[in-house]
Amino acid sequence: MDADQIGTLQSTNTEQFNQVIEQVRFRPFHFRIRSKMETFNDMQNLRWSVYDVKPVPYPEYLTVLRQSVEEMHL
């Protein structure tokens, strides 16, 4: 479900919107974001955009954690 669909759901069916939010609440996700400095009327603003969201891939994540611990010699 994309952001536009969630926005529409929020304004049309609050109960279903709340169900969707509860399904992802407090679950770990891997966000890919980008930031861009923009200037408008001589004011600089940092704009953030999320361009990908996926559940945390635990097998890969655990491998990286193990390697990090080994590198720290713990």
PDB file of C-alpha atoms in Angstrom:
ATOM      1  CA  MET A   1       0.000   0.000   0.000  1.00  0.00           C
ATOM      2  CA  ASP A   2       1.497   3.346  -0.966  1.00  0.00           C
ATOM      3  CA  ALA A   3       1.275   6.702   0.823  1.00  0.00           C
ATOM      4  CA  ASP A   4      -1.557   8.005  -1.372  1.00  0.00           C
ATOM      5  CA  GLN A   5      -3.712   4.977  -0.587  1.00  0.00           C
ATOM      6  CA  ILE A   6      -3.035   5.334   3.138  1.00  0.00           C
ATOM      7  CA  GLY A   7      -3.907   9.043   2.988  1.00  0.00           C
ATOM      8  CA  THR A   8      -7.178   8.276   1.225  1.00  0.00           C
ATOM      9  CA  LEU A   9      -7.931   5.536   3.728  1.00  0.00           C
ATOM     10  CA  GLN A  10      -7.303   7.926   6.621  1.00  0.00           C
ATOM     11  CA  SER A  11      -9.884  10.385   5.334  1.00  0.00           C
ATOM     12  CA  THR A  12     -12.496   7.835   4.227  1.00  0.00           C
ATOM     13  CA  ASN A  13     -12.323   4.850   6.595  1.00  0.00           C
ATOM     14  CA  THR A  14     -10.675   5.567   9.935  1.00  0.00           C
ATOM     15  CA  GLU A  15     -11.278   2.098  11.334  1.00  0.00           C
ATOM     16  CA  GLN A  16      -9.525   0.354   8.448  1.00  0.00           C
ATOM     17  CA  PHE A  17      -6.755   2.986   8.548  1.00  0.00           C
ATOM     18  CA  ASN A  18      -6.164   2.185  12.231  1.00  0.00           C
ATOM     19  CA  GLN A  19      -5.989  -1.540  11.420  1.00  0.00           C
ATOM     20  CA  VAL A  20      -3.329  -0.916   8.764  1.00  0.00           C
ATOM     21  CA  ILE A  21      -1.286   1.221  11.167  1.00  0.00           C
ATOM     22  CA  GLU A  22      -1.525  -1.391  13.941  1.00  0.00           C
ATOM     23  CA  GLN A  23      -0.170  -4.074  11.582  1.00  0.00           C
ATOM     24  CA  VAL A  24       3.116  -2.192  11.137  1.00  0.00           C
ATOM     25  CA  ARG A  25       3.387  -0.441  14.477  1.00  0.00           C
ATOM     26  CA  PHE A  26       6.436  -1.404  16.582  1.00  0.00           C
ATOM     27  CA  ARG A  27       7.795  -3.674  13.843  1.00  0.00           C
ATOM     28  CA  PRO A  28      11.338  -3.061  12.616  1.00  0.00           C
ATOM     29  CA  PHE A  29      11.730  -1.822   9.063  1.00  0.00           C
ATOM     30  CA  HIS A  30      14.682  -0.908   6.899  1.00  0.00           C
ATOM     31  CA  PHE A  31      14.138   2.591   5.474  1.00  0.00           C
ATOM     32  CA  ARG A  32      16.070   3.923   2.503  1.00  0.00           C
ATOM     33  CA  ILE A  33      15.966   7.678   2.545  1.00  0.00           C
ATOM     34  CA  ARG A  34      17.520  10.564   0.696  1.00  0.00           C
ATOM     35  CA  SER A  35      17.965  14.149   1.748  1.00  0.00           C
ATOM     36  CA  LYS A  36      18.329  17.267  -0.319  1.00  0.00           C
ATOM     37  CA  MET A  37      19.126  20.830   0.642  1.00  0.00           C
ATOM     38  CA  GLU A  38      16.681  23.225  -1.009  1.00  0.00           C
ATOM     39  CA  THR A  39      16.752  27.011  -1.104  1.00  0.00           C
ATOM     40  CA  PHE A  40      13.565  29.047  -1.340  1.00  0.00           C
ATOM     41  CA  ASN A  41      13.392  32.806  -0.686  1.00  0.00           C
ATOM     42  CA  ASP A  42      16.997  32.729   0.536  1.00  0.00           C
ATOM     43  CA  MET A  43      16.103  30.148   3.188  1.00  0.00           C
ATOM     44  CA  GLN A  44      17.679  26.721   3.152  1.00  0.00           C
ATOM     45  CA  ASN A  45      15.611  23.701   4.102  1.00  0.00           C
ATOM     46  CA  LEU A  46      16.588  20.077   4.288  1.00  0.00           C
ATOM     47  CA  ARG A  47      14.013  17.863   2.579  1.00  0.00           C
ATOM     48  CA  TRP A  48      13.853  14.150   3.418  1.00  0.00           C
ATOM     49  CA  SER A  49      12.231  11.555   1.176  1.00  0.00           C
ATOM     50  CA  VAL A  50      11.632   7.885   1.872  1.00  0.00           C
ATOM     51  CA  TYR A  51      12.040   5.900  -1.312  1.00  0.00           C
ATOM     52  CA  ASP A  52      11.971   2.333  -0.019  1.00  0.00           C
ATOM     53  CA  VAL A  53      10.666   0.532   3.066  1.00  0.00           C
ATOM     54  CA  LYS A  54      11.148  -3.178   3.685  1.00  0.00           C
ATOM     55  CA  PRO A  55      10.916  -5.450   6.727  1.00  0.00           C
ATOM     56  CA  VAL A  56      14.286  -6.070   8.361  1.00  0.00           C
ATOM     57  CA  PRO A  57      15.899  -9.123   6.705  1.00  0.00           C
ATOM     58  CA  TYR A  58      16.880 -10.922   9.920  1.00  0.00           C
ATOM     59  CA  PRO A  59      19.223 -13.583   8.467  1.00  0.00           C
ATOM     60  CA  GLU A  60      21.315 -10.883   6.761  1.00  0.00           C
ATOM     61  CA  TYR A  61      21.063  -8.589   9.772  1.00  0.00           C
ATOM     62  CA  LEU A  62      22.287 -11.301  12.143  1.00  0.00           C
ATOM     63  CA  THR A  63      25.240 -12.038   9.863  1.00  0.00           C
ATOM     64  CA  VAL A  64      26.270  -8.378   9.910  1.00  0.00           C
ATOM     65  CA  LEU A  65      25.873  -8.242  13.700  1.00  0.00           C
ATOM     66  CA  ARG A  66      28.041 -11.339  14.159  1.00  0.00           C
ATOM     67  CA  GLN A  67      30.741  -9.893  11.929  1.00  0.00           C
ATOM     68  CA  SER A  68      30.654  -6.609  13.843  1.00  0.00           C
ATOM     69  CA  VAL A  69      31.019  -8.388  17.181  1.00  0.00           C
ATOM     70  CA  GLU A  70      33.924 -10.459  15.846  1.00  0.00           C
ATOM     71  CA  GLU A  71      35.657  -7.308  14.617  1.00  0.00           C
ATOM     72  CA  MET A  72      35.313  -5.781  18.084  1.00  0.00           C
ATOM     73  CA  HIS A  73      36.862  -8.954  19.576  1.00  0.00           C
ATOM     74  CA  LEU A  74      34.037  -9.455  22.080  1.00  0.00           C
TER      75      LEU A  74
END
